[in-house]
GROMACS .gro file of C-alpha atoms in nm:
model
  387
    1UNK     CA    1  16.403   7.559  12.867
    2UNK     CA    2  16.565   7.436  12.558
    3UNK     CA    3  16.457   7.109  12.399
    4UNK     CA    4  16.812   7.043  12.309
    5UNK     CA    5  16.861   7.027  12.696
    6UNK     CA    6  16.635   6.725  12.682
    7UNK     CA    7  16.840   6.538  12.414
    8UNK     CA    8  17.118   6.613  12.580
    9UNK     CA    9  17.031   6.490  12.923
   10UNK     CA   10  16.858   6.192  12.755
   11UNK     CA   11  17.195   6.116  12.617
   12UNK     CA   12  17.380   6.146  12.958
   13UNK     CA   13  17.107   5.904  13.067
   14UNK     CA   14  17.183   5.636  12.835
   15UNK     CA   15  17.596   5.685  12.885
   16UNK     CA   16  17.512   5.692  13.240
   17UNK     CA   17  17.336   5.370  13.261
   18UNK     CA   18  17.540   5.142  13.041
   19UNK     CA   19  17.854   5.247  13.244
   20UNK     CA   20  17.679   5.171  13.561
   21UNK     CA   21  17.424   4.891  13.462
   22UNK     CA   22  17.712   4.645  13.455
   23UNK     CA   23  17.768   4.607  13.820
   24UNK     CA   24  17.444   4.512  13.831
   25UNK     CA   25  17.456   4.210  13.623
   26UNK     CA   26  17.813   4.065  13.697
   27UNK     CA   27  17.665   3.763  13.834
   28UNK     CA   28  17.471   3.698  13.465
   29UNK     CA   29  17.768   3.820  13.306
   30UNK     CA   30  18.014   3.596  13.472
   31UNK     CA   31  17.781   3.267  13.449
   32UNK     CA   32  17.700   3.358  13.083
   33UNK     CA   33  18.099   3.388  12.981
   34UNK     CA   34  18.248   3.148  13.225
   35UNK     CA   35  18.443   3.368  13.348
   36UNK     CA   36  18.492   3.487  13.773
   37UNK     CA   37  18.333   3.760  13.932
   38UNK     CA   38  18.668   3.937  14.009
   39UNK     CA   39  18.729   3.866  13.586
   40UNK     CA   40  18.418   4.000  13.527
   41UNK     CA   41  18.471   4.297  13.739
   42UNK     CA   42  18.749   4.412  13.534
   43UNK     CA   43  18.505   4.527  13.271
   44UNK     CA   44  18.429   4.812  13.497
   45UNK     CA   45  18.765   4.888  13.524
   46UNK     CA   46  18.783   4.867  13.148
   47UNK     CA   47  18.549   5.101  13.083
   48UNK     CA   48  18.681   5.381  13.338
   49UNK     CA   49  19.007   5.323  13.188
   50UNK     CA   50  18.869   5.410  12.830
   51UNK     CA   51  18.696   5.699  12.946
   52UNK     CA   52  19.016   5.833  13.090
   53UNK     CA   53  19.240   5.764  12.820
   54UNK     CA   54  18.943   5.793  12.560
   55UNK     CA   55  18.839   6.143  12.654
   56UNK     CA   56  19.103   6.379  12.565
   57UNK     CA   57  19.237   6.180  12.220
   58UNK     CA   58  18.881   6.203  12.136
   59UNK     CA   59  18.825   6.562  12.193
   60UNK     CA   60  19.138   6.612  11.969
   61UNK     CA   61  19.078   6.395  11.704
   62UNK     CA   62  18.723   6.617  11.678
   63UNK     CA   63  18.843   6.940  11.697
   64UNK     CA   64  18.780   7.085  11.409
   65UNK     CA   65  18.417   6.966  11.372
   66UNK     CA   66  18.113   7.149  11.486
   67UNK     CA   67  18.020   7.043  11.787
   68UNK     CA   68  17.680   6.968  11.711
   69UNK     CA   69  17.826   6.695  11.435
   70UNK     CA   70  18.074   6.569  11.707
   71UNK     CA   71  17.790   6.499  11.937
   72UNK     CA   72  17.608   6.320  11.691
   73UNK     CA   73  17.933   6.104  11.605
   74UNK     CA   74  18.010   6.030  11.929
   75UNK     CA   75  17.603   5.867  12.006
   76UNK     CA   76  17.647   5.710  11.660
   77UNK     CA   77  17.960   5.526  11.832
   78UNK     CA   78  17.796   5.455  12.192
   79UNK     CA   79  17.491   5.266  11.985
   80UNK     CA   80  17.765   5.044  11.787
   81UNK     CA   81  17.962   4.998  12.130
   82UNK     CA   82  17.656   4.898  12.308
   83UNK     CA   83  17.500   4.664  12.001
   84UNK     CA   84  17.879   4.496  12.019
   85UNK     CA   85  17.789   4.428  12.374
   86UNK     CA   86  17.482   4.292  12.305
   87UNK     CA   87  17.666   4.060  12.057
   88UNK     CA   88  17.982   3.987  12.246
   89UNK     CA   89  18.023   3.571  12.318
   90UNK     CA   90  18.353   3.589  12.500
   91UNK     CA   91  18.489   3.741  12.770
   92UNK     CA   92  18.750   3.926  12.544
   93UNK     CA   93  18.502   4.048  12.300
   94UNK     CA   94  18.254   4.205  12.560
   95UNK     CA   95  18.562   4.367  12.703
   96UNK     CA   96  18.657   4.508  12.378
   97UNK     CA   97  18.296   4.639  12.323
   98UNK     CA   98  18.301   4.787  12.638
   99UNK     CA   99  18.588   5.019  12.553
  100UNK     CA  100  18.540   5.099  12.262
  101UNK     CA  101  18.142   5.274  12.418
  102UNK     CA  102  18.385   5.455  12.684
  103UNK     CA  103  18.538   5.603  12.395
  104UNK     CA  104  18.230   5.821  12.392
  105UNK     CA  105  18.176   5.872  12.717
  106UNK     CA  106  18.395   6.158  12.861
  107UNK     CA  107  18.402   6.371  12.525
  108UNK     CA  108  18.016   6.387  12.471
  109UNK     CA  109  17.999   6.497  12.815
  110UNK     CA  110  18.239   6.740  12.862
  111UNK     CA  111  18.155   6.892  12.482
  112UNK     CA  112  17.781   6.872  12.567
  113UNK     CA  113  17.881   7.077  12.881
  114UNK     CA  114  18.011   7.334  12.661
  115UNK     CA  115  17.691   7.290  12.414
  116UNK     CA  116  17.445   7.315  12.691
  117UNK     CA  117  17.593   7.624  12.877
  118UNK     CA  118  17.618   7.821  12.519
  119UNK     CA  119  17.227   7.749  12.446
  120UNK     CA  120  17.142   7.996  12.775
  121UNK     CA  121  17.259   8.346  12.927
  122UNK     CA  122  17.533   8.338  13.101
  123UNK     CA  123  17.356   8.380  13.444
  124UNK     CA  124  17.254   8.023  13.356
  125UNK     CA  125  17.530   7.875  13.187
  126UNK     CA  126  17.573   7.641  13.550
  127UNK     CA  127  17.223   7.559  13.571
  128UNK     CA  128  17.232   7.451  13.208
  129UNK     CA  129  17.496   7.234  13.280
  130UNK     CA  130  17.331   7.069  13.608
  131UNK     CA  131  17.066   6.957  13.400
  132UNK     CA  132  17.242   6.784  13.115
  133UNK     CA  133  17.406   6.576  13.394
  134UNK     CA  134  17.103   6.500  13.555
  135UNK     CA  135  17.065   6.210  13.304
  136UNK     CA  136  17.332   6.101  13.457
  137UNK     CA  137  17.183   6.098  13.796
  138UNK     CA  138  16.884   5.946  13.715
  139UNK     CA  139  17.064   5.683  13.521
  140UNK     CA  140  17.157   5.569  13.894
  141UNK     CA  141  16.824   5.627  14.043
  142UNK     CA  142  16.633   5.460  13.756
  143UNK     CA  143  16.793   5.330  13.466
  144UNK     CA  144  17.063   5.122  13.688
  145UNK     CA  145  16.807   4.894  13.882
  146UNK     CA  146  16.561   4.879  13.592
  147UNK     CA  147  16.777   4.784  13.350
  148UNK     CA  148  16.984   4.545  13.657
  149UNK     CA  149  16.583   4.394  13.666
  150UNK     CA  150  16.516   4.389  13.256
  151UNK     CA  151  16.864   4.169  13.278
  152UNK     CA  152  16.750   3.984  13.535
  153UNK     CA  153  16.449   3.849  13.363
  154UNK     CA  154  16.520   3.846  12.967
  155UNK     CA  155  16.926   3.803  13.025
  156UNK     CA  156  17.211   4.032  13.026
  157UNK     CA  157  17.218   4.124  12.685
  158UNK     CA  158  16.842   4.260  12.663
  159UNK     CA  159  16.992   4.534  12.887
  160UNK     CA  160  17.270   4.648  12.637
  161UNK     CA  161  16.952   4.618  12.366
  162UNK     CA  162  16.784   4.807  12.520
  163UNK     CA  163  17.020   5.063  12.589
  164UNK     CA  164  17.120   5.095  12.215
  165UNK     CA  165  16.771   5.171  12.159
  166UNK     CA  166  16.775   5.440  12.463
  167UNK     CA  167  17.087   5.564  12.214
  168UNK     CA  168  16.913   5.608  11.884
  169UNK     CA  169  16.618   5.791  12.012
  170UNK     CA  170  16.892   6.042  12.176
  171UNK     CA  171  17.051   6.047  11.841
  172UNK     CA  172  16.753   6.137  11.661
  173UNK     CA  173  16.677   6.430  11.930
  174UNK     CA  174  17.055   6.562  11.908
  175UNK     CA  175  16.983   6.593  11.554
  176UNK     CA  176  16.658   6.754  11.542
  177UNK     CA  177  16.683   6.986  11.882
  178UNK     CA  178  17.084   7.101  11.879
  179UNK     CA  179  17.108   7.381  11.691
  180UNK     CA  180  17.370   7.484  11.409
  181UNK     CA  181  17.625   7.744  11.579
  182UNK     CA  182  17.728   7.925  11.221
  183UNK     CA  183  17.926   8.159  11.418
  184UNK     CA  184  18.089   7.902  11.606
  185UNK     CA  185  18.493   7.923  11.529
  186UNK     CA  186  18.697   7.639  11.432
  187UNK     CA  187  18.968   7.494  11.690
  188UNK     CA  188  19.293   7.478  11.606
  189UNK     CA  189  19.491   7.187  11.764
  190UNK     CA  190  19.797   7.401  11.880
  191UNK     CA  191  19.540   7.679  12.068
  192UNK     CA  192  19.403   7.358  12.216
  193UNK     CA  193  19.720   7.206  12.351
  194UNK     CA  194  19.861   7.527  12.436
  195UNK     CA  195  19.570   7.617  12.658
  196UNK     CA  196  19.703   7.330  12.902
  197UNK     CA  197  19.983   7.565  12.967
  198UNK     CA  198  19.762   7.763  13.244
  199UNK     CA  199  19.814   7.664  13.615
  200UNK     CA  200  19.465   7.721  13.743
  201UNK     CA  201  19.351   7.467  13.512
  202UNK     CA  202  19.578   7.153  13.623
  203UNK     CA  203  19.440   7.248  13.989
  204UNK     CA  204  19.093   7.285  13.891
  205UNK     CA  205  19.093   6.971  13.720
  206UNK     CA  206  19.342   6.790  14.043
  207UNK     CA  207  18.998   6.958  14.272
  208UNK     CA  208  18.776   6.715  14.027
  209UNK     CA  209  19.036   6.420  14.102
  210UNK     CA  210  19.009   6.443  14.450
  211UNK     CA  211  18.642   6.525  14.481
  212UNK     CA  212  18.579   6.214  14.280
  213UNK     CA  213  18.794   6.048  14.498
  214UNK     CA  214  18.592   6.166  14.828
  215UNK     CA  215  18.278   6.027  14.635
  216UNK     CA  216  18.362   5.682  14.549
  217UNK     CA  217  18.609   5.600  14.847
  218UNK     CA  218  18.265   5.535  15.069
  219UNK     CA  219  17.998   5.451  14.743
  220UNK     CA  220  18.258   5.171  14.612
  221UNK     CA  221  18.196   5.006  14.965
  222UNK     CA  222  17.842   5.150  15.078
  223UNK     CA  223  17.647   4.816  15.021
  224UNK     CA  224  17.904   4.649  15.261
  225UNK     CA  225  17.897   4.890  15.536
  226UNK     CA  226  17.492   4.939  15.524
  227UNK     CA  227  17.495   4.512  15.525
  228UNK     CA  228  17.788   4.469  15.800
  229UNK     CA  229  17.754   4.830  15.999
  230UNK     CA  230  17.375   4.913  15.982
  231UNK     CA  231  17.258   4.600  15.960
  232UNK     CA  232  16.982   4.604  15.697
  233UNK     CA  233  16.885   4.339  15.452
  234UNK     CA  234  16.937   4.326  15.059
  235UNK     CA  235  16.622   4.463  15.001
  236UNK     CA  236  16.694   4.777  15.188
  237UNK     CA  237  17.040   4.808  15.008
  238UNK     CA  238  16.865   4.893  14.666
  239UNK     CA  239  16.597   5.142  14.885
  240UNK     CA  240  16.899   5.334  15.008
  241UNK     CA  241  17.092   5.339  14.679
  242UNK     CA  242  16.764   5.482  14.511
  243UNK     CA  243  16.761   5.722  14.809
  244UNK     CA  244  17.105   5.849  14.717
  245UNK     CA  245  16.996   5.857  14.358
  246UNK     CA  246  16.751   6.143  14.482
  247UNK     CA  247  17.032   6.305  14.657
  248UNK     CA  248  17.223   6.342  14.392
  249UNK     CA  249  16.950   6.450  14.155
  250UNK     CA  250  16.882   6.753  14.354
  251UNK     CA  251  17.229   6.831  14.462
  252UNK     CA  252  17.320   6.847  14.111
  253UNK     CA  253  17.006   7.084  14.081
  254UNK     CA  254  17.091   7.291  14.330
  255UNK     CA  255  17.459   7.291  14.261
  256UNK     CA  256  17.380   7.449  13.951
  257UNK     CA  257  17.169   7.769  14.095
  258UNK     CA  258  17.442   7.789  14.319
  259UNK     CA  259  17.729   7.815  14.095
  260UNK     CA  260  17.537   8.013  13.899
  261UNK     CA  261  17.548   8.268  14.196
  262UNK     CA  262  17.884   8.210  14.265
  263UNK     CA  263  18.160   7.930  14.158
  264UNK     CA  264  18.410   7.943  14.406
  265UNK     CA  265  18.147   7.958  14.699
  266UNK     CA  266  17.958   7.651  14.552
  267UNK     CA  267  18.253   7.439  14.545
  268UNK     CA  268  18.392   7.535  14.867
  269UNK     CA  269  18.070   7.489  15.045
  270UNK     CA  270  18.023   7.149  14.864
  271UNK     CA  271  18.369   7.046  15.023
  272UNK     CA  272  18.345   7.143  15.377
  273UNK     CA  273  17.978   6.954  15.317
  274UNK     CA  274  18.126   6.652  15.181
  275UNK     CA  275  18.383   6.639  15.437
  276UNK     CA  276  18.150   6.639  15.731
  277UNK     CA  277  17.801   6.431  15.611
  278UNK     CA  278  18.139   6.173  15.489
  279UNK     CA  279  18.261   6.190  15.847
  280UNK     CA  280  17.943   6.187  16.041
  281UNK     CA  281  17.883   5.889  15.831
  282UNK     CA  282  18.156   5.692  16.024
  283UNK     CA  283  17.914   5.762  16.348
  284UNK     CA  284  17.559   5.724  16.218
  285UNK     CA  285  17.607   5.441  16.009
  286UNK     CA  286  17.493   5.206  16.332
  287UNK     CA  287  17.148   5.348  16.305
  288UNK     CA  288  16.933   5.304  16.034
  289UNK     CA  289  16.729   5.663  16.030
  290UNK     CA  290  17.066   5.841  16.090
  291UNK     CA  291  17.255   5.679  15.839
  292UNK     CA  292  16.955   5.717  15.588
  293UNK     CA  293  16.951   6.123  15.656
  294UNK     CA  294  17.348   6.149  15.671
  295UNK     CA  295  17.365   5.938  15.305
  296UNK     CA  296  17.092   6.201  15.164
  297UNK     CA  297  17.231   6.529  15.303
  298UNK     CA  298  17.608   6.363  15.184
  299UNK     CA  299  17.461   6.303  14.838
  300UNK     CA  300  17.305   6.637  14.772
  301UNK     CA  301  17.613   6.763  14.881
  302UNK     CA  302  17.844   6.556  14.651
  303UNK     CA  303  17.644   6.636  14.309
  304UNK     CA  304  17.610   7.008  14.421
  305UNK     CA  305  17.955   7.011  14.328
  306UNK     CA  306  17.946   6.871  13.966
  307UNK     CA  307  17.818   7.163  13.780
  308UNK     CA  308  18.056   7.438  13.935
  309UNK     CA  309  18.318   7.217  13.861
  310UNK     CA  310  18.283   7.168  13.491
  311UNK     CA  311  18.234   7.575  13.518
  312UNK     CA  312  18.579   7.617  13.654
  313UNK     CA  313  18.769   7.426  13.480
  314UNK     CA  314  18.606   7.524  13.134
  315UNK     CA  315  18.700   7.895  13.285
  316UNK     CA  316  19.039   7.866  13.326
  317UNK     CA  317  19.086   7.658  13.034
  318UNK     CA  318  18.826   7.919  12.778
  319UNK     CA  319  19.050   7.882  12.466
  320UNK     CA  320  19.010   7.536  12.439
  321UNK     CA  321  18.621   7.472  12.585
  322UNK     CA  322  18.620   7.163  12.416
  323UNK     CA  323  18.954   6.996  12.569
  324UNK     CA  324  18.983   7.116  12.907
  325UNK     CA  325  18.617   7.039  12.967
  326UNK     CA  326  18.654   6.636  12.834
  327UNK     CA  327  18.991   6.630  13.089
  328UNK     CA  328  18.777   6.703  13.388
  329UNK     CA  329  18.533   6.399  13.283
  330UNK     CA  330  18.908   6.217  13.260
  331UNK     CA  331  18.977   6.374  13.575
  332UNK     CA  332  18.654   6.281  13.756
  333UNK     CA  333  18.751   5.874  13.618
  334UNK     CA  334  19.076   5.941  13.763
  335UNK     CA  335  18.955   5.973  14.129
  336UNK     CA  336  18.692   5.737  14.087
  337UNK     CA  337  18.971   5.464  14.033
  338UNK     CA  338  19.214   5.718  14.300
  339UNK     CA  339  18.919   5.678  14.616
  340UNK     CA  340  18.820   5.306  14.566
  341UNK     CA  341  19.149   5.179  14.635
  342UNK     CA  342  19.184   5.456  14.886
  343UNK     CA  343  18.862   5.264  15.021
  344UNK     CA  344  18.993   4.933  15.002
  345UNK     CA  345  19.369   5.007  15.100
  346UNK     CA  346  19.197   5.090  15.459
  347UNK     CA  347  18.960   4.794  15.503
  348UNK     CA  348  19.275   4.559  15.375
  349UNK     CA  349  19.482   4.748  15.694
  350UNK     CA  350  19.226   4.624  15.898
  351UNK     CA  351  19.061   4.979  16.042
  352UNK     CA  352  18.719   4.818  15.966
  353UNK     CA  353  18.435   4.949  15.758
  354UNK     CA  354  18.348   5.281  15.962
  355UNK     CA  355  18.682   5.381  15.880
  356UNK     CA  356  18.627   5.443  15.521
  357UNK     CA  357  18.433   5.754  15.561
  358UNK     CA  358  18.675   5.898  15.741
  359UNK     CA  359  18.951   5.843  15.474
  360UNK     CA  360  18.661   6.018  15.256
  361UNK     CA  361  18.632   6.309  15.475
  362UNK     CA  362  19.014   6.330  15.432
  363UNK     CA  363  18.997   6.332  15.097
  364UNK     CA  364  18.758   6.592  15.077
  365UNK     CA  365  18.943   6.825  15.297
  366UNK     CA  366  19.248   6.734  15.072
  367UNK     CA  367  18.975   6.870  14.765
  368UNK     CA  368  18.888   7.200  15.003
  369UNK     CA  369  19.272   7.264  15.018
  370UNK     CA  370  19.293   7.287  14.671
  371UNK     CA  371  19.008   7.467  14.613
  372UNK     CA  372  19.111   7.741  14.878
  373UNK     CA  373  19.449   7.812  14.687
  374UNK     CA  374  19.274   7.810  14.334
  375UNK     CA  375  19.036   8.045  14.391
  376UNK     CA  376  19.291   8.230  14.613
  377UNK     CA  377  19.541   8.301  14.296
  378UNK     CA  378  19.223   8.369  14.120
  379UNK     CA  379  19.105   8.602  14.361
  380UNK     CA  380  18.789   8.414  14.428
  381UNK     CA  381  18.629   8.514  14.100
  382UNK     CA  382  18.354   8.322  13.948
  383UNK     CA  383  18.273   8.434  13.632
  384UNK     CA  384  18.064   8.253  13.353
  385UNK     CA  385  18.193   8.057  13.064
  386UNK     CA  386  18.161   8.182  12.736
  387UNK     CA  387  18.110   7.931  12.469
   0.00000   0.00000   0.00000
């Protein structure tokens, strides 16, 4: 295994945990700035919107450095966002520092997509990928309620320390473990706008939208349906979000053998998977042990679909790696913000809380529709990205 792997997946661990950490601490960060909980909301909403918008301008204005450099850049900027957080007294200001971290967000990962699948064989380019982003995974499962708790006790702003610090020992490992690609060819900004012209790559990256928006339709409103529907305490809330933490890890894992095997199986599997755990959900969400399995099983189903689908779209869009695979993290932001208000539009209509699975199922079939006809023009091919 590559050590630049490491760096990189310590990297997706520290962007993973300062965009999640937050939700954790609204309560410190509200009281702290004066500001209301809904206010103080909006800085997650902030920082998805920067991501989205952030991603693709970012990739462009980068293009023509090495990647390895662009990497580097991009932690230098996530350490100055997250010491601006640190330092932020008003509302206003910790709003500003919290886009201007985002700006990093979706181009280091989808360019250290690209990075990690060129540092192994093809065969292993998916696998490769799944591990990068399982920093990200375990930024839920650990880095999220430890740095929620390191709030908690020394104040809101330790955690953003702490995080920068997380940053600068991923910078220093990007810089020592990535390796200089001299035969790596410079990108030219018309090649990389003109590679948006294919077809297959505005579906591949519309199957990310909508598999997002499967995702977080029922995790945006999980802690209310486990404390309303299943009936367990606070306590048990944070054991079952560190039980889908694990899910995810190794669905991402696995997602990544898969894919490696075969693209357009992996993602249609991971569909039809999503669709029912996300619809049996509706069902065994009255009983604890049930809901606990089904919440698991739907996990390692959702992140099994993650690597295949940074693989596809970085296929279809090959002549411009770097762009096409920062749009799907835009993409994935997209349906994030697309499948919570899918979520909320059908608790606000009054269908109750077990009805937001199924309006994730839906979603997910809507994801397996696309992914049929994709891979259908394509004639079901999954071959490996080049970098």
């Amino acid at each position: 295994m590559p050590v630049a792997l490491l760096a990189l997946a310590l990297s997706a661990f520290a962007i993973g945990t300062t965009e999640f950490v937050i939700m954790g601490l609204l309560p410190e960060v509200a009281g702290d700035l004066q500001v209301t909980i809904p206010s103080a909301g909006w800085l997650i909403s902030g920082y998805a919107l920067g991501v989205a918008i952030g991603a693709p301008i970012m990739a462009l204005l980068t293009a023509k450095l090495p990647r390895k450099r662009t990497l580097i850049l991009l932690m230098i900027i996530f350490i100055i966002g997250n010491v601006l957080c640190a330092l932020a007294y008003t509302y206003n200001l910790l709003m500003l520092a919290r886009v201007v971290t985002a700006l990093c967000h979706g181009a280091f990962f989808g360019i250290g997509a690209v990075v990690a699948a060129s540092l192994v064989a093809p065969s292993r380019q998916a696998s490769a990928v799944a591990l990068m982003f399982t920093g990200l995974t375990l930024a839920n499962v650990l880095g999220v309620p430890l740095g929620t708790w390191f709030g908690q006790m020394f104040g809101w702003r330790a955690t953003f320390w702490g995080v920068a610090i997380i940053g600068i020992l991923a910078f220093i490992a990007l810089i020592v473990s990535l390796p200089t690609n001299k035969e790596e060819k410079p990108v030219h900004l018309a090649s990389e706008v003109s590679a948006l012209a294919n077809g297959k790559l505005w579906l591949s990256l519309l199957m990310t939208v909508f598999f997002a928006a499967a995702m977080f339709a029922l995790f945006s409103y999980i802690a209310p349906l486990l404390l309303q529907v299943t009936g367990i305490t606070d306590r048990g809330v944070s054991w079952t979000l560190f039980l889908i933490g694990a899910g995810l890890t190794v669905g991402n894992i696995l997602g990544g053998k898969l894919a490696d095997w075969k693209v357009s199986f992996s993602l249609i599997l991971s569909f039809v998977l999503i669709a029912v755990f996300s619809l049996l959900f509706s069902w065994t969400s009255h009983a604890l042990w049930l809901a606990e399995i089904t919440l698991f099983l739907w996990a390692m189903a959702t992140f099994a679909t993650v690597p295949g689908l940074q693989i596809n779209v970085v296929r279809h869009g090959k002549d411009a790696p770097n762009l096409v695979s920062t749009l799907n993290i835009s993409a994935f932001n997209v349906g994030n913000a697309l499948g919570a208000w899918v979520g909320g539009a059908v608790i606000d209509k009054g269908y109750g809380l077990t009805s937001v699975p199924v309006a994730a199922a839906a979603l997910a079939v809507v994801g397996l529709v696309i992914c049929l006809i994709t891979f259908r023009k394509s004639g079901g091919q999954g071959e490996t990205v080049r970098a």
